[in-house]
Coordinates of C-alpha atoms and ligand atoms in Angstrom, one line a residue:
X117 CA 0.0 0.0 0.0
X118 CA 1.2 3.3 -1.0
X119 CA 2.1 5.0 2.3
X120 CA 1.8 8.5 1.6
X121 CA -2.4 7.7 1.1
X122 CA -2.4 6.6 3.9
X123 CA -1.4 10.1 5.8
X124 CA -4.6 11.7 7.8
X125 CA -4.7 15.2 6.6
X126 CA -7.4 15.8 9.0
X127 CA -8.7 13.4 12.1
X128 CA -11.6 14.2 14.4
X129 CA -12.1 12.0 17.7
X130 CA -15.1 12.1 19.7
X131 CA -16.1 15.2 18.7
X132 CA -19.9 16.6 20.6
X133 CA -21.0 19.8 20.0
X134 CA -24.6 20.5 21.4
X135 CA -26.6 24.1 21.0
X136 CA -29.7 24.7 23.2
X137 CA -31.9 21.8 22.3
X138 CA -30.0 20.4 20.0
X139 CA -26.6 17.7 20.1
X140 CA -25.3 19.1 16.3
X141 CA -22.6 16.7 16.4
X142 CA -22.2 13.6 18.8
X143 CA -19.0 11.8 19.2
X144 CA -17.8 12.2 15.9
X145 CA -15.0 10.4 14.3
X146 CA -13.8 11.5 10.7
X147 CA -11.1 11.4 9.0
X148 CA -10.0 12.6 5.6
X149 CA -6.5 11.5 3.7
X150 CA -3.9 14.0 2.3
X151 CA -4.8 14.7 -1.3
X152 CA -7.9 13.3 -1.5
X153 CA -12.1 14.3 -2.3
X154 CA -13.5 13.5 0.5
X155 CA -17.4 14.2 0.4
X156 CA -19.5 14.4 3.4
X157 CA -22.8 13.9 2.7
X158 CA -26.4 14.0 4.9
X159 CA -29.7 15.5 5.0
X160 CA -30.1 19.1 6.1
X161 CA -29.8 19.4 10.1
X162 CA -27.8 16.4 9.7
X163 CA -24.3 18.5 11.4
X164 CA -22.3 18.5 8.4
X165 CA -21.5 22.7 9.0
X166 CA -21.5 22.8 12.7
X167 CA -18.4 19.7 12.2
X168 CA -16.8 22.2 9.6
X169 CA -17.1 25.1 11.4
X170 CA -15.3 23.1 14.8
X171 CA -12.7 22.6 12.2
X172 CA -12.3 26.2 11.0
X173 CA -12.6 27.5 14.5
X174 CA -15.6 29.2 13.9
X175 CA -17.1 27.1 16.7
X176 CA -15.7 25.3 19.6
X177 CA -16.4 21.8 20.4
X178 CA -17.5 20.4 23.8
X179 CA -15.6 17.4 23.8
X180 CA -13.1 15.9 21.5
X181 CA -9.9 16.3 19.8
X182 CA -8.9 17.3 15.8
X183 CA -5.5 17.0 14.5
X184 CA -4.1 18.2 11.3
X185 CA -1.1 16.4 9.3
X186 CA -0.8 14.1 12.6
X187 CA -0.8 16.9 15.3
X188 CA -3.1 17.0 17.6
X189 CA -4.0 21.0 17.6
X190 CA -6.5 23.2 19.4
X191 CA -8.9 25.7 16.8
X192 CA -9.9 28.4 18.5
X193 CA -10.5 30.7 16.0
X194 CA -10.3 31.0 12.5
X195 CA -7.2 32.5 12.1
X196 CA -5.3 29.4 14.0
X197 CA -7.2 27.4 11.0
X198 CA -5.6 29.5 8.4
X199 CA -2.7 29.4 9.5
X200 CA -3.0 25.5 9.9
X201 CA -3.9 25.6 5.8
X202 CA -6.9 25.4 6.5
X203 CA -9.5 27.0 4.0
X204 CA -13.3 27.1 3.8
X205 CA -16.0 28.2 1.7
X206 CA -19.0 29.2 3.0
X207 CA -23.1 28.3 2.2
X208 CA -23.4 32.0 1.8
X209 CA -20.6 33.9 0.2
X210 CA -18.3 36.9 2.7
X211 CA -17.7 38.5 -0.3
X212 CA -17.7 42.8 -0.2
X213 CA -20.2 43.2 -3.5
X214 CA -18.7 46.2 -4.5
X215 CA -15.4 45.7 -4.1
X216 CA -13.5 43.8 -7.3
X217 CA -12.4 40.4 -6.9
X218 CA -8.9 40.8 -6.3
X219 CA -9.9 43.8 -3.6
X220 CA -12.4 40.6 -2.2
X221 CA -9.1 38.0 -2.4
X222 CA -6.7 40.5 -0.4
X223 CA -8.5 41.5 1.9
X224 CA -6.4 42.4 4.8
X225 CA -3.6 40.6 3.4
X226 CA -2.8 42.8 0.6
X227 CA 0.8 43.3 -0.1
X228 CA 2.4 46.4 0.8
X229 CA 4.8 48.9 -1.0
X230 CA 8.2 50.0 1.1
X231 CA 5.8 53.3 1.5
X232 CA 2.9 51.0 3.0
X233 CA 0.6 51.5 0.6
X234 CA -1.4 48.6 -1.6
X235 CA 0.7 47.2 -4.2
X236 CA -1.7 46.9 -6.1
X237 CA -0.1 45.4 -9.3
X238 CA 1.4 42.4 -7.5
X239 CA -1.9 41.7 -5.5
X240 CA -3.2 41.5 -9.4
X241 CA -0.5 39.3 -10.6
X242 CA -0.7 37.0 -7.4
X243 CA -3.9 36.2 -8.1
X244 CA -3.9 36.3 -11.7
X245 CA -1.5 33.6 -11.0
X246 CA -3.5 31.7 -8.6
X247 CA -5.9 31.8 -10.8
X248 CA -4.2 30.3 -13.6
X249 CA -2.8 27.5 -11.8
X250 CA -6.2 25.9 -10.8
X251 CA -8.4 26.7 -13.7
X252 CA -10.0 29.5 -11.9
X253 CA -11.3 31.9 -14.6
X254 CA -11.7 35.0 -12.3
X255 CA -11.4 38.3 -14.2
X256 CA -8.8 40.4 -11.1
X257 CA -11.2 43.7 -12.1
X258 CA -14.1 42.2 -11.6
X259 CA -16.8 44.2 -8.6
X260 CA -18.8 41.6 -7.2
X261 CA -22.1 43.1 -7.7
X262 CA -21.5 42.0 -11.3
X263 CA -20.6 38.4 -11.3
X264 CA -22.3 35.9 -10.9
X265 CA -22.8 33.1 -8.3
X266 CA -20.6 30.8 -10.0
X267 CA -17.4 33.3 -10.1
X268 CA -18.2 34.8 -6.6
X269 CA -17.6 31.1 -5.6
X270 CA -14.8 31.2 -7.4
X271 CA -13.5 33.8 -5.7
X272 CA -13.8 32.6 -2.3
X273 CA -12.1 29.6 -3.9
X274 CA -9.3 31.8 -4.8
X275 CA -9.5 33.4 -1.4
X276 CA -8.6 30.3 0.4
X277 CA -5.6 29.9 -1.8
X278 CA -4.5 33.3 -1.6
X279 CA -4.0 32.4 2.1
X280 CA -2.2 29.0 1.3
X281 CA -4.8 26.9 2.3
X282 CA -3.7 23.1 1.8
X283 CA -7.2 21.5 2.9
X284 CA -10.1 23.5 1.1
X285 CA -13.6 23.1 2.9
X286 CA -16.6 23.5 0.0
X287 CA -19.8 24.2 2.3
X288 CA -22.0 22.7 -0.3
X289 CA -21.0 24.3 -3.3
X290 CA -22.9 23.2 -5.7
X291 CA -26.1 24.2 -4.1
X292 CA -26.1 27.6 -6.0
X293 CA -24.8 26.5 -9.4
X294 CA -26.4 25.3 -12.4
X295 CA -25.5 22.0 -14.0
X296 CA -22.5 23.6 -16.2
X297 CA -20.8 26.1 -13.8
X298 CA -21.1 22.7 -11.4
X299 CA -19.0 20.6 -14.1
X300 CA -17.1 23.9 -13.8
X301 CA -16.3 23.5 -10.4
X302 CA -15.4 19.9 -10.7
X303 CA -12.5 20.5 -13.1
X304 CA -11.2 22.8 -10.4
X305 CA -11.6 21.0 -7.5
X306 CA -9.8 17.9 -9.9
X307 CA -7.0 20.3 -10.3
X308 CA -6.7 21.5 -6.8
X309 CA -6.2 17.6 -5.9
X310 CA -3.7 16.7 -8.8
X311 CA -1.2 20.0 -7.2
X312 CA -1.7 18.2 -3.6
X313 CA -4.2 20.0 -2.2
X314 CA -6.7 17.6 0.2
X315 CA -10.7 18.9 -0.8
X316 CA -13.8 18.3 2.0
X317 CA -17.0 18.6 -0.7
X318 CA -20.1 19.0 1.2
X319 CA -23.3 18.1 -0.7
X320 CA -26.6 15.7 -0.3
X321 CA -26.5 15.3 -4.1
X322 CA -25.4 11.9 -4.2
X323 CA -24.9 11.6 -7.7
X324 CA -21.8 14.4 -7.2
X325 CA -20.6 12.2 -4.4
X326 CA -20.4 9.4 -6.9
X327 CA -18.7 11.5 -9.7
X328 CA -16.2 13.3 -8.1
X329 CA -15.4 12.3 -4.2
X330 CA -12.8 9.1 -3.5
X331 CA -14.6 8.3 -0.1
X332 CA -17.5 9.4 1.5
X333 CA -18.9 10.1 4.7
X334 CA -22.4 9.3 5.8
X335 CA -23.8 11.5 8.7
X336 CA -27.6 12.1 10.4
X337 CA -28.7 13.5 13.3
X338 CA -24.8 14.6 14.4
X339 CA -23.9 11.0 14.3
X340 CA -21.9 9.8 11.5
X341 CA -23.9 6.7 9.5
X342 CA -20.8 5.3 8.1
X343 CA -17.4 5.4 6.1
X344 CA -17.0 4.4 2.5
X345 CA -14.5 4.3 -0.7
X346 CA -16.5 6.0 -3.2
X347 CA -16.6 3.5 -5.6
X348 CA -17.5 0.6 -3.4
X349 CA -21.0 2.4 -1.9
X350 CA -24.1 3.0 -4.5
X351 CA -26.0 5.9 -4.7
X352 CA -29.2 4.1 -3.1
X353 CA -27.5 2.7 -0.1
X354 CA -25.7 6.2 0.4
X355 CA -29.6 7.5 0.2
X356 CA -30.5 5.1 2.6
X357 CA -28.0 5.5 5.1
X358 CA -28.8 9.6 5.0
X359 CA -31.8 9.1 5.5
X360 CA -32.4 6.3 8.0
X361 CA -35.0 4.8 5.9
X362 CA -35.4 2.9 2.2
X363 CA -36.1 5.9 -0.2
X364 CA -37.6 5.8 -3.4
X365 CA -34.8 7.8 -5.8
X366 CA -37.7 7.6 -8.6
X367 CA -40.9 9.0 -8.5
X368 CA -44.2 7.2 -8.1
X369 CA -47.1 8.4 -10.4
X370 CA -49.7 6.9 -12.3
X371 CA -50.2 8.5 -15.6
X372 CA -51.9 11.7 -16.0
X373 CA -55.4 12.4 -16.7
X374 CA -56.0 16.0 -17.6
X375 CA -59.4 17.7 -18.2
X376 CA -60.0 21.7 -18.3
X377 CA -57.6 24.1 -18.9
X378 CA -56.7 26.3 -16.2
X379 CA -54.0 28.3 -17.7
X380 CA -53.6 29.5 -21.3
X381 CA -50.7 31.6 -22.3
X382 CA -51.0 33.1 -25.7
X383 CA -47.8 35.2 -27.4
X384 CA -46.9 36.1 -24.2
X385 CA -43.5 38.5 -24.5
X386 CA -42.1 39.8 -21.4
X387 CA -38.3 41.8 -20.8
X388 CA -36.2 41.2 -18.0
X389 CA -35.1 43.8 -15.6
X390 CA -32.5 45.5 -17.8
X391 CA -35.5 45.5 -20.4
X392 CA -34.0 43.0 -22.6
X393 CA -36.8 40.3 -24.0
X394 CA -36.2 37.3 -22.0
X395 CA -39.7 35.4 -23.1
X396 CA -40.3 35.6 -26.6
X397 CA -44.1 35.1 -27.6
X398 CA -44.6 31.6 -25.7
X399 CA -47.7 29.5 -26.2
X400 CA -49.2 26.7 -23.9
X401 CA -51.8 25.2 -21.8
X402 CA -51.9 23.8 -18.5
X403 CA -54.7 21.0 -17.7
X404 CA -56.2 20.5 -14.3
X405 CA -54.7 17.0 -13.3
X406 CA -51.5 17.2 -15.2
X407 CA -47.7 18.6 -14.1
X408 CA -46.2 20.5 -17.3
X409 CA -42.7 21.1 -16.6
X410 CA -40.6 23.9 -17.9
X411 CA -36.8 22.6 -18.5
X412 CA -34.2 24.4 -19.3
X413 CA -30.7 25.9 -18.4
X414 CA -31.3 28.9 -15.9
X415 CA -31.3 32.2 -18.0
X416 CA -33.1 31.5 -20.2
X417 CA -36.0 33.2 -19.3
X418 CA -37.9 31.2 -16.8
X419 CA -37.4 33.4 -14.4
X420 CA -39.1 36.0 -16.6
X421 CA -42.0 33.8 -17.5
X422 CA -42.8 32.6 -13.5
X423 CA -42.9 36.3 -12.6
X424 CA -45.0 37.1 -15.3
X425 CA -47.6 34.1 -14.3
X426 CA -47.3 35.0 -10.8
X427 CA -48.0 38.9 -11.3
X428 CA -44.4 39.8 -10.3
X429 CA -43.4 41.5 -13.5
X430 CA -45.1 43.1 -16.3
X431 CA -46.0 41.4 -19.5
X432 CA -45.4 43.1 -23.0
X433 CA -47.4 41.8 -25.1
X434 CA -49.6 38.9 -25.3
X435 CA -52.0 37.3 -22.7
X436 CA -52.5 35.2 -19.5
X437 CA -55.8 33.7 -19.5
X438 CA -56.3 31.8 -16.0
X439 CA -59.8 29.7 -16.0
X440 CA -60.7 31.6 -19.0
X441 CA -60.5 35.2 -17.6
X442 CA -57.3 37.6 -18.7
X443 CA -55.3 38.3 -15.2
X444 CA -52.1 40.2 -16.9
X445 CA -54.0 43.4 -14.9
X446 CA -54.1 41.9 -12.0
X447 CA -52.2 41.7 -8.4
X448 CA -50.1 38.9 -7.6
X449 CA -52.9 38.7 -4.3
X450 CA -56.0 38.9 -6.8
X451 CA -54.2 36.1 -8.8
X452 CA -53.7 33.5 -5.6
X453 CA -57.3 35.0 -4.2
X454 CA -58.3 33.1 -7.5
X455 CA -56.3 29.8 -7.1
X456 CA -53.2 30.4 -8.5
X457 CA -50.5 29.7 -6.0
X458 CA -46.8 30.6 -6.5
X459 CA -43.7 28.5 -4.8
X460 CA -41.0 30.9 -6.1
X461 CA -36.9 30.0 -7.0
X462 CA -35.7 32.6 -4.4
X463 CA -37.4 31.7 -0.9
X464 CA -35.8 33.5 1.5
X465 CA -36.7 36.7 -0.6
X466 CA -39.4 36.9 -2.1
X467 CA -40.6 33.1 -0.4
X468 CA -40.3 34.3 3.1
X469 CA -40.1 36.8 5.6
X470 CA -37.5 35.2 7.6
X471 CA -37.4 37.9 9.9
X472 CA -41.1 36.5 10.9
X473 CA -42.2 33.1 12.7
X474 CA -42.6 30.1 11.3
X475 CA -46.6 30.6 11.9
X476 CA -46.7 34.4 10.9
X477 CA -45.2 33.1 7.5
X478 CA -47.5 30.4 7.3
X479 CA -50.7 32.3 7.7
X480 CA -49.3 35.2 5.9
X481 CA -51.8 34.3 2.6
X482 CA -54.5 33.4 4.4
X483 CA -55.0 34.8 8.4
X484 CA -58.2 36.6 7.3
X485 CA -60.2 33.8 6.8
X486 CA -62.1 31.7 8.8
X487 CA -61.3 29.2 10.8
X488 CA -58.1 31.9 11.3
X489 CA -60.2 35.0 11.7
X490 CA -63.6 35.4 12.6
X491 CA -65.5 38.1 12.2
X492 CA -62.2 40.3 11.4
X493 CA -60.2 39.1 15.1
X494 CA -57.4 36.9 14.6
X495 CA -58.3 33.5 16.6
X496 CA -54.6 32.9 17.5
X497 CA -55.4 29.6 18.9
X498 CA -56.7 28.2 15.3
X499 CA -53.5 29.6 14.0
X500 CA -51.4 27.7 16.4
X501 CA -53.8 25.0 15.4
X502 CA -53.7 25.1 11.8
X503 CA -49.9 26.1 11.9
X504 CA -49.1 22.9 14.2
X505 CA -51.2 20.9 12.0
X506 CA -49.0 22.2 8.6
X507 CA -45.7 22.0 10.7
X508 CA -46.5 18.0 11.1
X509 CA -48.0 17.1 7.5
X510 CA -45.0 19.0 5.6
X511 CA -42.5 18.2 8.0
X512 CA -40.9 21.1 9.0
X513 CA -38.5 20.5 11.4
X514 CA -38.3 23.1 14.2
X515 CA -38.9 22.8 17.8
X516 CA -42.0 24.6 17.7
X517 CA -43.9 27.5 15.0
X518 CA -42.9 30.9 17.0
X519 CA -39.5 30.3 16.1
X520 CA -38.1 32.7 13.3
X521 CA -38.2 31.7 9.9
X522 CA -34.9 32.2 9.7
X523 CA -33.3 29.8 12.0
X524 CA -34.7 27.3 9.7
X525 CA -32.0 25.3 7.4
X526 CA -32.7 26.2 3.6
X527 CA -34.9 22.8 3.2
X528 CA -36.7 23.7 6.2
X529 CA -37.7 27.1 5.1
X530 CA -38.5 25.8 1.3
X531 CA -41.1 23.0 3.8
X532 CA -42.3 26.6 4.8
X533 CA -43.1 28.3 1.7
X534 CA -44.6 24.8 0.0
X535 CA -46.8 23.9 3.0
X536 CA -48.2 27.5 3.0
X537 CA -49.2 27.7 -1.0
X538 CA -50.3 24.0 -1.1
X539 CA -52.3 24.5 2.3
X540 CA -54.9 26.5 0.3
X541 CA -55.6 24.0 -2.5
X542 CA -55.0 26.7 -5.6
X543 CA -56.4 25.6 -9.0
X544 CA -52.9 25.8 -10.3
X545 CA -49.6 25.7 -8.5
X546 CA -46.5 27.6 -9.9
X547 CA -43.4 25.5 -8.6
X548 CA -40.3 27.2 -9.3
X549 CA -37.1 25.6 -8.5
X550 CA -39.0 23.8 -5.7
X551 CA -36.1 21.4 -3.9
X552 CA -33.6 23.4 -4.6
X553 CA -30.8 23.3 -2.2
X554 CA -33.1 20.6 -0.2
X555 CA -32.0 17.3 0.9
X556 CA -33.1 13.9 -0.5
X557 CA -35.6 12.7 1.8
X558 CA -37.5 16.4 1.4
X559 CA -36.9 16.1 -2.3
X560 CA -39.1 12.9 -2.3
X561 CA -41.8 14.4 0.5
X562 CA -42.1 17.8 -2.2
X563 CA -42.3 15.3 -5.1
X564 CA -44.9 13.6 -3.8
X565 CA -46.3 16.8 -2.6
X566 CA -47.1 17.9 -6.1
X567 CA -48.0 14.3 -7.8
X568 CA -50.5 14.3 -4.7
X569 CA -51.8 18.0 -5.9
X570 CA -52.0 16.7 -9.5
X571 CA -54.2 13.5 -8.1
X572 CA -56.5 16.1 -6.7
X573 CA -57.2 17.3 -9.9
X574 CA -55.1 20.3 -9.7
X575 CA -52.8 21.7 -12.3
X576 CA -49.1 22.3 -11.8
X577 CA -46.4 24.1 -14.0
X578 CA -43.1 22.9 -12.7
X579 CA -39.9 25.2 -13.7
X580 CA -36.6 23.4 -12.5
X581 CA -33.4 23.7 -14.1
X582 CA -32.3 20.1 -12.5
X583 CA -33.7 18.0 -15.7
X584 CA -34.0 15.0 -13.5
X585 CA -36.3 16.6 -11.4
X586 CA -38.8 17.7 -14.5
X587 CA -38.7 14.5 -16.5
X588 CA -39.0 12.3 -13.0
X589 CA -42.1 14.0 -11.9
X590 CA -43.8 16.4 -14.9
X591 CA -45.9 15.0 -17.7
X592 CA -45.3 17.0 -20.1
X593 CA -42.0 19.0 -20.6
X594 CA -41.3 22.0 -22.6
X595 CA -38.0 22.9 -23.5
X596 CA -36.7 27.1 -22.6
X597 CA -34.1 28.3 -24.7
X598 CA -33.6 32.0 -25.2
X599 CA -36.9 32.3 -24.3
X600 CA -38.5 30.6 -26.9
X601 CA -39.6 26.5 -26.8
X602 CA -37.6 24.4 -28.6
X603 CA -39.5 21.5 -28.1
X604 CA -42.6 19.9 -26.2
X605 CA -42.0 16.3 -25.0
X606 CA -43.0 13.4 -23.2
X607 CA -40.8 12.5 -20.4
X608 CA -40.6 8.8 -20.8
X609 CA -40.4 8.8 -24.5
X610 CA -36.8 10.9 -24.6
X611 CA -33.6 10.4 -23.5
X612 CA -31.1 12.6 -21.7
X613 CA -28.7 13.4 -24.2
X614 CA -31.7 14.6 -27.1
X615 CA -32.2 16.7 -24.0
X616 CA -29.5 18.2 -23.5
X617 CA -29.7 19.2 -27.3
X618 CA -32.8 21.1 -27.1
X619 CA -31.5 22.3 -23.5
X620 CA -28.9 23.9 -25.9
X621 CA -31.4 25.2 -28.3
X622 CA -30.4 22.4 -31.3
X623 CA -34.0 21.4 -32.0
X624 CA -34.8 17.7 -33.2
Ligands
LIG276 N1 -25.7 28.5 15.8 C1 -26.6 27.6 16.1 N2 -27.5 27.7 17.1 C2 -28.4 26.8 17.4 N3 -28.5 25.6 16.7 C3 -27.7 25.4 15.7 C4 -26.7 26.4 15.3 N4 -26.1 25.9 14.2 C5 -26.6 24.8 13.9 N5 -27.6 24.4 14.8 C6 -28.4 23.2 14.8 O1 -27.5 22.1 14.8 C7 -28.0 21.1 13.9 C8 -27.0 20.8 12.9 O2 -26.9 21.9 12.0 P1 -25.9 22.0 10.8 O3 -24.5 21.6 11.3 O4 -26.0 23.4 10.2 O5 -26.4 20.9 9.8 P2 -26.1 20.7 8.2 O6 -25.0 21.6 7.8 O7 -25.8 19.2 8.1 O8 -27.4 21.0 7.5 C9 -29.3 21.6 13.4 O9 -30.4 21.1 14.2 C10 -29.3 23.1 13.5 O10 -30.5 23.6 13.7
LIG277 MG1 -25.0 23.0 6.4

């Protein structure tokens, strides 16, 4: 056996870490090899952060001891972790949005002229070099404000190596990217293995375990499930052991049965908020008791489209015609007062008020009707009630419904926003982006969420940009490119790569 695989880059023992109410990590072991992918995988709540954050000294474990490249050490705070070569990307980017990115990869450890001023040139070249050496493609000049997620990740990336990190820490990464700046990433974290660097890829998308990680690490509920080499797990017992339970990775549905129309959309043209078109003259139907998806890669007008539907944004031409009447004049709250609910991509803006309880957002469509108000007073007891009764069937896990909205993991607050636009039973459901960033065994409760809606004899237009997700649960799919429909299909009569062709606007 080669020897030098064998050297721990990074080994936890016994490691408990409790909050109020909560054991986030309990008597953890883990260890990860110099120079290797190691993914650590589990279900949201599972402790996958909270054991990152120990390691990068943002938190401080109860019991337990971590040692890096065979020393046992003691992390205190981040900047021990640094200088231990330790490196970590955040869930949410620390990035200053209107500085540039090299301003973003220097901060506070730019290099200084004789006269102590920013040397600005060589903080350029550093990281031009950096950036060259790994793949990055990160333009030095670059604010912030204007990149998107995929560079700002990069930047953070480039961030860690600025400050010579040796082990990189990728707070699930991929959560934010679409499928191509994902197989972006994945070239870069190849090449930040092949010049010695040791990578800890957090994810519950098993199928990136699979592709990129050499072993993997199972955790739920703070305990860790179990060890593996990569390649000698499978993506259903990996599922499995996340979840505690057998889990159905495919989606069970009979065939559809649609009847009326509930939504037409006739030449509908709509321009995006720099007032370029982004939907150009679209035409469809959606059928009560069907799921039409909307497939696509994202920015390519879907956004556009939902807002338009959903009485976000206006519409330039063309028409909306919901159960026969026109709605382009009227308010998103006219439109759901009429059954048309809306789970939008970006929850914790426009999806929640996370500043709000769990109940308050809950309720916030619907508090002034009866059972919740009578007679214009707010029963607060049937709000418990009814909120209580939502927590349970949706699963939202939180200790109670007064807590904030916020405190929620992402899946958590998605259970939120789905539990409160499906509670009122709307003629047709808007489901934008609906599990994303949300663990497998939520995946599978929202999937079945929205087959159940369609069995009720509701309608549902399904946008998603994961193509699994569409042509697992939809119908019907039309494919978004540029704003136009390439092409309308049947899920089970296509294959992925004629998908990916219309996906890149070659028609059939
Ligand atoms: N700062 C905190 N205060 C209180 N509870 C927390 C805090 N951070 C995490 N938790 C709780 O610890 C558990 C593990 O969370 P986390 O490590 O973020 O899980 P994961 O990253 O696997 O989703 C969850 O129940 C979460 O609510
Ligand atoms: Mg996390």
């Amino acid at each position: 056996m080669n020897k030098k695989q064998k050297e721990l880059a990074i080994e936890v023992k016994g490691i408990t870490k409790s909050y109020p109410g909560v054991v986030a990590n309990k008597s953890v072991d883990f260890t990860v090899n110099k120079g290797e992918i190691h993914a650590l995988v589990g279900e949201n709540g599972a402790g996958k952060s909270t054991l990152m954050k120990i390691l990068y000294g943002i938190e401080q474990a109860d019991e337990g001891e971590v040692s890096v490249n065979g020393n046992v050490v003691e992390i205190n705070k981040v900047d021990t972790a640094i200088k231990l070569g330790i490196g970590m990307v955040h869930q949410e980017f620390h990035l200053v949005p209107s500085f540039t990115a090299a301003e973003n990869i220097g901060l506070g450890e730019e290099p200084r002229n004789s006269n102590g001023l920013i040397n600005w040139d060589k903080l350029n070249k550093d990281v031009s070099e950096i950036a060259e050496k790994y793949g990055l493609d990160v333009d030095p000049n670059l604010r912030m404000i204007d990149a998107s997620v995929g560079i700002q990740q990069r930047t953070e990336i480039l961030k860690t190596l600025y400050r010579n990190a040796d082990i990189l820490i990728l707070d699930e990464p991929t959560a934010v990217l679409t499928p191509q700046e994902t197989d972006e990433l994945f070239q870069v974290i190849r090449s930040l293995v092949d010049e010695g660097k040791t990578v800890i890829f957090i994810t519950h998308k098993l199928r990136e375990v699979m592709e990129i990680s050499d072993r993997v690490t199972v955790m739920r509920d703070g305990e860790v499930q179990g060890v593996s080499e990569t390649k000698k797990t499978s993506v259903k017992e990996l599922a499995n052991l996340m979840v505690g339970r057998e889990v159905f990775l495919q989606v069970q549905k009979e065939k559809s049965k649609p009847t009326d129309v509930v939504l037409e959309v006739k030449d509908l043209w709509v321009h995006d908020a720099r007032g370029l078109v982004a939907v150009k003259g679209v035409n469809f139907e959606v059928a009560k008791g069907e799921i039409v998806g909307i497939a696509g890669v994202d920015g390519n007008g879907q956004t556009e489209l939902v807002e338009a539907l959903a009485g976000l944004r206006d519409t330039s031409r063309g028409e909306i015609l919901f159960e026969g009447k026109n709605i382009e004049k009227n308010s998103p709250r006219q439109r759901r007062r009429e059954g048309l609910a809306h789970i939008p991509e970006d929850r914790s803006n426009t999806g929640l008020n996370v500043r709000l309880a769990i109940w308050e957002n809950l309720i916030g469509t619907s508090y002034f009707r009866s059972p919740l108000s009578r007679g214009g007073i707010v029963s607060m007891k049937n709000i418990l009630r009814h909120s209580n009764e939502l927590r349970e069937t949706f699963d939202i896990r939180s200790p109670g419904v007064t807590i904030r909205a916020g405190s929620l993991s992402g899946g958590n607050q998605q259970k939120v926003v789905v539990a409160r636009e499906l509670s009122e039973e709307p003629a047709l459901t808007i489901a934008s982006q609906p599990t994303r960033g949300v663990d497998i065994g939520n995946i599978e409760a929202i999937h079945e969420q929205i087959v159940e809606i369609r069995d009720s004899g509701k309608a549902v237009l399904l946008i998603s940009a994961e193509l699994d997700e569409v042509m697992s649960v939809a119908d019907r799919v039309g494919v978004i490119y540029e704003g136009e429909f390439v092409e309308w299909v049947d899920p089970s009569k296509v294959n992925q790569e004629q998908m990916g062709l219309y996906m890149a606007g070659i028609k059939g």
